[in-house]
XYZ file of C-alpha atoms in Angstrom:
461
model
C 110.233 102.910 64.250
C 111.912 100.246 66.393
C 115.065 101.929 67.727
C 117.202 104.662 66.186
C 119.208 104.513 62.935
C 122.806 103.377 63.452
C 124.479 106.814 63.362
C 121.916 108.343 65.727
C 122.110 105.272 67.959
C 125.861 105.658 68.413
C 125.501 109.346 69.230
C 122.760 108.684 71.774
C 124.735 105.884 73.428
C 127.775 108.150 73.709
C 125.632 110.580 75.707
C 124.337 107.782 77.959
C 127.798 106.303 78.506
C 129.235 109.689 79.511
C 126.342 110.365 81.866
C 126.325 107.007 83.655
C 130.123 107.078 83.909
C 129.934 110.467 85.665
C 127.261 109.274 88.099
C 129.099 106.040 88.995
C 132.515 107.685 89.231
C 131.168 110.311 91.602
C 129.965 107.589 93.943
C 133.489 106.201 94.440
C 135.724 109.158 93.619
C 135.791 110.750 97.069
C 136.646 107.719 99.215
C 140.378 108.323 98.809
C 139.986 112.043 99.556
C 138.048 111.705 102.834
C 141.083 111.998 105.149
C 142.197 115.198 103.401
C 138.679 116.641 103.498
C 138.423 115.862 107.224
C 141.721 117.645 107.909
C 140.948 120.715 105.801
C 137.371 121.152 107.043
C 138.246 120.186 110.641
C 135.858 117.248 110.783
C 136.010 113.865 112.482
C 136.073 110.622 110.465
C 132.501 109.885 111.623
C 131.337 113.262 110.328
C 133.194 113.207 107.033
C 131.765 109.827 106.005
C 128.473 111.665 105.442
C 130.071 113.179 102.347
C 129.628 109.679 100.873
C 126.415 108.719 102.687
C 124.542 111.862 101.622
C 125.170 110.995 97.965
C 124.055 107.383 98.378
C 120.910 108.138 100.375
C 119.772 110.917 98.028
C 120.252 108.612 95.050
C 118.406 105.711 96.647
C 115.341 107.638 97.834
C 114.751 109.354 94.473
C 115.391 106.528 92.001
C 111.794 105.292 91.888
C 110.051 108.724 92.009
C 112.217 110.047 89.175
C 111.753 106.841 87.185
C 107.978 107.299 87.448
C 108.382 110.965 86.511
C 110.225 109.791 83.403
C 107.224 107.650 82.429
C 105.003 110.729 82.794
C 107.022 113.628 81.342
C 109.695 111.901 79.276
C 112.971 110.101 80.010
C 115.051 112.612 78.052
C 113.723 115.509 80.105
C 114.452 113.806 83.454
C 117.912 112.762 82.257
C 118.892 116.268 81.149
C 117.420 117.903 84.256
C 119.498 115.475 86.300
C 122.653 116.316 84.376
C 122.084 120.069 84.736
C 121.633 119.706 88.505
C 124.696 117.472 88.619
C 126.826 120.228 87.078
C 125.455 122.897 89.448
C 125.926 120.663 92.495
C 129.499 119.923 91.396
C 130.228 123.664 91.417
C 128.688 123.901 94.886
C 130.784 120.998 96.181
C 133.940 122.410 94.615
C 133.449 125.773 96.354
C 132.029 124.477 99.667
C 133.792 126.259 102.576
C 132.456 123.957 105.320
C 131.469 120.331 105.863
C 127.689 120.991 106.155
C 127.683 122.825 102.821
C 129.770 120.086 101.210
C 127.342 117.439 102.483
C 124.405 119.470 101.138
C 126.089 119.741 97.737
C 126.763 116.007 97.751
C 123.093 115.338 98.526
C 122.172 117.502 95.531
C 124.627 115.502 93.427
C 122.939 112.305 94.608
C 119.532 113.680 93.597
C 120.977 114.497 90.187
C 122.560 111.060 89.869
C 119.154 109.520 90.602
C 117.743 111.444 87.646
C 120.488 110.062 85.405
C 120.381 106.464 86.665
C 116.600 106.160 86.982
C 115.883 106.522 83.250
C 119.171 105.299 81.797
C 117.952 101.778 80.976
C 114.604 103.092 79.718
C 116.471 105.257 77.209
C 118.497 102.230 76.072
C 115.189 100.520 75.311
C 114.228 103.470 73.080
C 117.622 103.712 71.360
C 118.034 100.084 70.268
C 115.789 97.854 68.167
C 114.190 95.092 70.205
C 116.542 92.490 68.696
C 119.648 94.460 69.755
C 118.716 95.774 73.208
C 121.134 93.267 74.724
C 124.050 95.127 73.153
C 123.011 98.402 74.750
C 122.525 96.742 78.128
C 125.986 95.148 77.839
C 127.577 98.529 77.025
C 125.892 99.983 80.099
C 127.114 97.134 82.310
C 130.655 97.478 80.994
C 130.600 101.253 81.582
C 129.408 100.833 85.171
C 132.093 98.224 85.915
C 134.870 100.260 84.296
C 133.788 103.439 86.099
C 133.678 101.628 89.438
C 137.250 100.404 89.116
C 138.451 103.714 87.663
C 137.218 105.817 90.604
C 140.118 105.247 93.019
C 142.679 105.451 90.197
C 141.303 108.750 88.868
C 141.163 110.152 92.399
C 144.757 109.096 93.079
C 145.945 110.753 89.868
C 144.135 114.026 90.628
C 145.126 114.147 94.309
C 148.774 113.588 93.427
C 148.849 116.994 91.680
C 145.870 118.937 93.095
C 143.538 119.253 96.077
C 140.167 117.518 96.520
C 137.949 120.302 95.034
C 139.437 119.456 91.641
C 137.706 116.064 91.824
C 134.424 117.946 91.335
C 135.883 120.231 88.665
C 136.397 117.141 86.476
C 132.620 116.788 86.183
C 131.998 120.155 84.576
C 133.335 119.746 80.997
C 131.810 116.258 80.640
C 128.458 117.397 82.029
C 128.471 120.339 79.607
C 129.147 117.969 76.703
C 126.283 115.667 77.736
C 123.885 118.622 77.991
C 124.972 120.013 74.626
C 124.563 116.716 72.790
C 121.664 115.245 74.748
C 119.003 117.708 73.612
C 119.117 116.366 70.068
C 120.732 112.940 70.509
C 118.376 111.362 73.050
C 115.001 110.084 71.800
C 111.620 111.126 73.141
C 109.157 108.698 74.745
C 107.074 106.781 72.222
C 104.476 105.380 74.625
C 101.910 107.564 76.370
C 101.664 107.080 80.147
C 98.857 104.926 81.491
C 95.547 106.786 81.812
C 95.207 108.206 85.306
C 98.893 107.766 86.159
C 100.267 110.421 88.516
C 102.771 110.958 91.321
C 101.325 111.195 94.825
C 103.492 113.411 97.099
C 102.598 111.232 100.103
C 103.945 108.171 98.275
C 107.154 110.058 97.467
C 107.556 110.958 101.144
C 106.919 107.382 102.302
C 109.341 106.054 99.682
C 112.048 108.445 100.904
C 111.413 107.623 104.576
C 111.460 103.869 103.979
C 114.768 103.807 102.126
C 116.445 106.482 104.275
C 115.531 104.814 107.581
C 116.675 101.396 106.375
C 119.915 102.806 104.933
C 120.792 104.810 108.050
C 119.857 101.884 110.305
C 122.074 99.574 108.267
C 124.880 102.124 108.405
C 124.574 102.334 112.202
C 124.635 98.554 112.421
C 127.783 98.491 110.313
C 129.441 101.029 112.621
C 129.671 98.590 115.549
C 133.139 97.579 116.600
C 132.928 93.886 117.402
C 130.723 91.927 119.758
C 131.973 93.859 122.803
C 130.207 96.973 121.521
C 126.836 95.281 121.929
C 123.888 95.545 119.583
C 123.118 99.207 118.755
C 119.535 99.877 119.841
C 119.314 102.970 117.649
C 120.063 100.841 114.574
C 117.301 98.390 115.521
C 114.804 101.219 116.017
C 115.689 102.811 112.679
C 115.402 99.513 110.828
C 112.083 98.731 112.526
C 110.764 102.194 111.643
C 111.862 101.711 108.029
C 110.051 98.358 107.839
C 106.914 99.861 109.382
C 106.874 102.784 106.958
C 107.536 100.340 104.117
C 104.518 98.213 105.047
C 102.254 101.278 104.977
C 103.834 102.502 101.745
C 103.415 99.189 99.910
C 99.818 98.861 101.084
C 99.067 102.241 99.472
C 100.556 101.026 96.165
C 97.874 98.365 95.692
C 95.357 99.463 93.112
C 97.456 102.361 91.785
C 97.392 102.699 87.983
C 101.169 103.230 87.903
C 102.432 102.549 91.448
C 105.535 104.432 92.531
C 106.946 101.230 93.978
C 106.169 98.975 90.995
C 104.217 96.186 92.660
C 102.500 95.667 89.290
C 105.830 94.707 87.737
C 106.670 92.390 90.623
C 103.566 90.396 89.693
C 105.382 89.417 86.475
C 107.141 86.182 87.566
C 110.235 86.614 85.403
C 110.653 90.227 86.566
C 110.306 89.305 90.251
C 112.838 86.479 89.896
C 115.235 88.817 88.087
C 114.965 91.314 90.943
C 115.662 88.561 93.472
C 118.639 87.482 91.391
C 120.016 91.034 91.314
C 119.573 91.713 95.040
C 121.251 88.413 96.017
C 124.111 88.865 93.530
C 124.921 92.417 94.635
C 124.704 91.308 98.268
C 127.349 88.682 97.464
C 129.497 91.237 95.650
C 129.364 93.730 98.532
C 130.218 91.036 101.109
C 133.274 90.096 99.080
C 134.389 93.626 98.190
C 134.477 94.706 101.849
C 135.864 91.420 103.234
C 138.733 91.063 100.759
C 140.738 94.126 101.931
C 140.587 92.816 105.514
C 141.851 89.451 104.313
C 144.638 90.795 102.110
C 145.802 93.720 104.266
C 145.293 92.606 107.867
C 145.430 88.809 107.767
C 147.973 88.391 104.974
C 149.982 91.591 105.408
C 149.894 92.667 101.752
C 150.534 96.317 100.923
C 147.743 98.617 99.718
C 149.212 98.552 96.221
C 149.414 94.752 96.162
C 145.889 94.354 97.512
C 144.523 96.884 95.035
C 146.135 95.132 92.072
C 144.857 91.730 93.168
C 141.281 92.941 93.661
C 141.325 94.773 90.309
C 141.278 91.389 88.552
C 137.583 91.114 89.478
C 136.191 94.277 87.780
C 138.560 93.864 84.832
C 137.091 90.404 84.255
C 133.584 91.939 84.305
C 134.649 94.404 81.610
C 136.155 91.569 79.549
C 133.017 89.426 79.804
C 130.450 92.167 79.078
C 130.796 92.134 75.239
C 130.440 88.337 75.084
C 127.425 88.416 77.392
C 125.846 91.056 75.157
C 126.304 88.878 72.063
C 124.773 85.848 73.804
C 121.600 87.707 74.802
C 118.785 86.551 72.532
C 120.650 83.386 71.572
C 120.764 81.780 75.017
C 117.988 82.284 77.612
C 118.816 85.033 80.093
C 117.974 82.768 83.017
C 120.461 80.153 81.853
C 123.236 82.691 81.265
C 122.638 84.162 84.714
C 122.565 80.734 86.344
C 125.876 79.732 84.761
C 127.507 83.069 85.577
C 126.398 83.048 89.195
C 127.486 79.440 89.548
C 130.967 80.497 88.428
C 130.879 83.436 90.849
C 129.807 81.188 93.752
C 132.618 78.750 92.908
C 135.185 81.555 92.780
C 134.025 82.954 96.126
C 134.115 79.521 97.772
C 137.637 78.976 96.448
C 138.703 82.399 97.783
C 137.243 81.511 101.198
C 139.264 78.278 101.223
C 142.607 79.887 100.280
C 145.430 79.146 102.702
C 147.373 81.915 104.454
C 149.829 83.725 102.144
C 148.571 82.034 98.995
C 150.526 82.937 95.823
C 149.336 85.968 93.876
C 148.440 83.832 90.856
C 146.086 81.724 92.972
C 144.299 84.844 94.178
C 144.119 86.470 90.735
C 142.502 83.579 88.879
C 139.908 83.149 91.615
C 139.143 86.890 91.502
C 138.891 86.684 87.721
C 136.526 83.715 87.981
C 134.228 85.781 90.228
C 134.360 88.702 87.788
C 133.706 86.560 84.732
C 130.721 84.970 86.444
C 129.337 88.329 87.568
C 129.836 89.761 84.084
C 127.997 86.823 82.501
C 125.055 87.312 84.881
C 124.729 91.103 84.897
C 123.873 92.041 81.311
C 121.343 89.221 80.681
C 119.682 89.864 84.033
C 119.423 93.602 83.313
C 118.071 92.761 79.864
C 115.200 90.793 81.401
C 114.420 93.558 83.908
C 114.352 96.185 81.153
C 112.369 94.253 78.519
C 109.843 92.185 80.498
C 107.560 95.098 81.601
C 105.235 96.976 79.205
C 106.926 99.815 77.338
C 104.927 102.510 79.143
C 106.463 101.212 82.419
C 110.059 101.260 81.154
C 110.949 104.060 83.565
C 109.742 102.079 86.587
C 111.752 99.061 85.429
C 114.817 101.247 84.918
C 114.467 102.653 88.432
C 114.251 99.153 89.868
C 117.651 98.310 88.364
C 119.398 100.818 90.602
C 117.130 100.048 93.546
C 118.006 96.343 93.388
C 121.712 97.126 93.232
C 121.668 99.507 96.199
C 119.372 97.225 98.226
C 121.669 94.259 97.677
C 124.734 96.292 98.600
C 123.074 97.558 101.791
C 122.036 94.022 102.756
C 125.599 92.836 102.133
C 126.989 95.541 104.418
C 124.550 94.546 107.181
C 125.428 90.850 106.891
C 129.133 91.684 106.987
C 128.662 93.748 110.158
C 126.958 90.791 111.817
C 129.697 88.388 110.701
C 132.496 90.676 111.887
C 130.801 91.072 115.270
C 131.097 87.306 115.785
C 134.346 86.444 113.977
C 137.535 88.507 114.124
C 137.913 90.541 110.911
C 141.682 90.926 111.329
C 142.938 87.348 111.634
C 141.444 85.949 108.433
C 138.581 84.047 110.062
C 135.977 86.798 109.679
C 136.779 87.474 105.999
C 136.743 83.733 105.242
C 133.260 83.403 106.781
C 132.118 86.488 104.861
C 133.395 85.047 101.573
C 131.624 81.766 102.305
C 128.415 83.724 102.979
C 128.966 85.600 99.711
C 129.270 82.253 97.895
C 125.946 81.179 99.414
C 124.278 84.438 98.303
C 125.654 83.987 94.779
C 124.369 80.417 94.712
C 120.919 81.640 95.839
C 121.000 84.237 93.069
C 121.860 81.460 90.611
C 118.835 79.464 91.747
C 116.569 82.507 91.264
C 118.024 83.043 87.800
C 117.569 79.424 86.746
C 113.954 79.415 87.958
C 113.243 82.016 85.274
C 113.495 79.225 82.704
C 110.202 77.906 84.061
C 108.551 81.259 84.788
C 105.795 82.519 82.530
C 107.240 85.139 80.132
C 105.752 88.595 79.834
C 103.157 88.919 77.066
C 103.646 92.323 75.455
């Protein structure tokens, strides 16, 4: 049968929405609590930031291995294992008496989040009929956007009445609900794995080393304080080591039946272009998201509340656009939708970069909304192509590449911003303006990649 019946489909999607919302929320929930955690656990700001980094690195290094595991043993099993570990790690983080134990618990949460995120899109492909997959992808995109913007607000509400451990306590009832419903609501794999497919532990190790070295190197590069600090040699060495390990790792993937890093899928032109579109678009988004607070707070002197409200127009516009984008999938080519959306995003970013000092709030809001509408129009159709262009027995690998593209683009954006801020002052408006202009260029490049899909050979399966 193609997809689940309507009632079962709604139940399964409720489980997926709850799970992905938990994983995304947990990635942003703690940012506001870091100063309090540092004070209570007697840690420095440099040390406490690893509460966030441990989660991100653990998620990134395990996305592709767990996606491949989903192809082999079943997406439902990996998803539920991930949710069970997520609940246990949340208890560990809630009770952690020291910073090292809290960081370890956060790493375990990141591993669990990788299990949830890696097979999420593959499960959508099983839940919906082929003609309606776009709707499921749009619901996913809307959930991710809403959870991203809700993180700081939820954290502020909790921290106004309770201490930071309660941020982890919030996960427990929702995780229990997902586990209770998921056993019967989520569908089993319908396609057998490719003959001879397996997971090589050496490949898993190389995958983890490649992403971890690049992430930590990029983080070290982003830690520089202006040009006077000089170029951090340790960051260069880490990045070079990550590239070297990556070259060896990718060479080993050639000839694999089901490669851990899906080089077979990257040979599909429309899939490769969609990945390039995603990486460039998320690079643009990260450049803008980090640069805008510097512009609004330091250069323009807006309060934290004012800046937060102005920036919120962007993710709210994504949420507003997601249902329309979902309805257009299948009626308008994904490449065209993405090209139009990213063109709008590039225009909005360029207009933000050109704003004069102390521009009226309305001028900022409609430009933010234009960026969000464009991003929302691109995201669901692009994800739809990534999910549906590979063969069904490689749905897990495609699902894992969704998260990998997002995190890779965000890391690249952070590195580019560090370079820009080392040359141009981030506090007087010049640095943020250059960063927004660079973000517009990245969005335009993503739009070109998306439009090229109109000429790419479609997948034949």
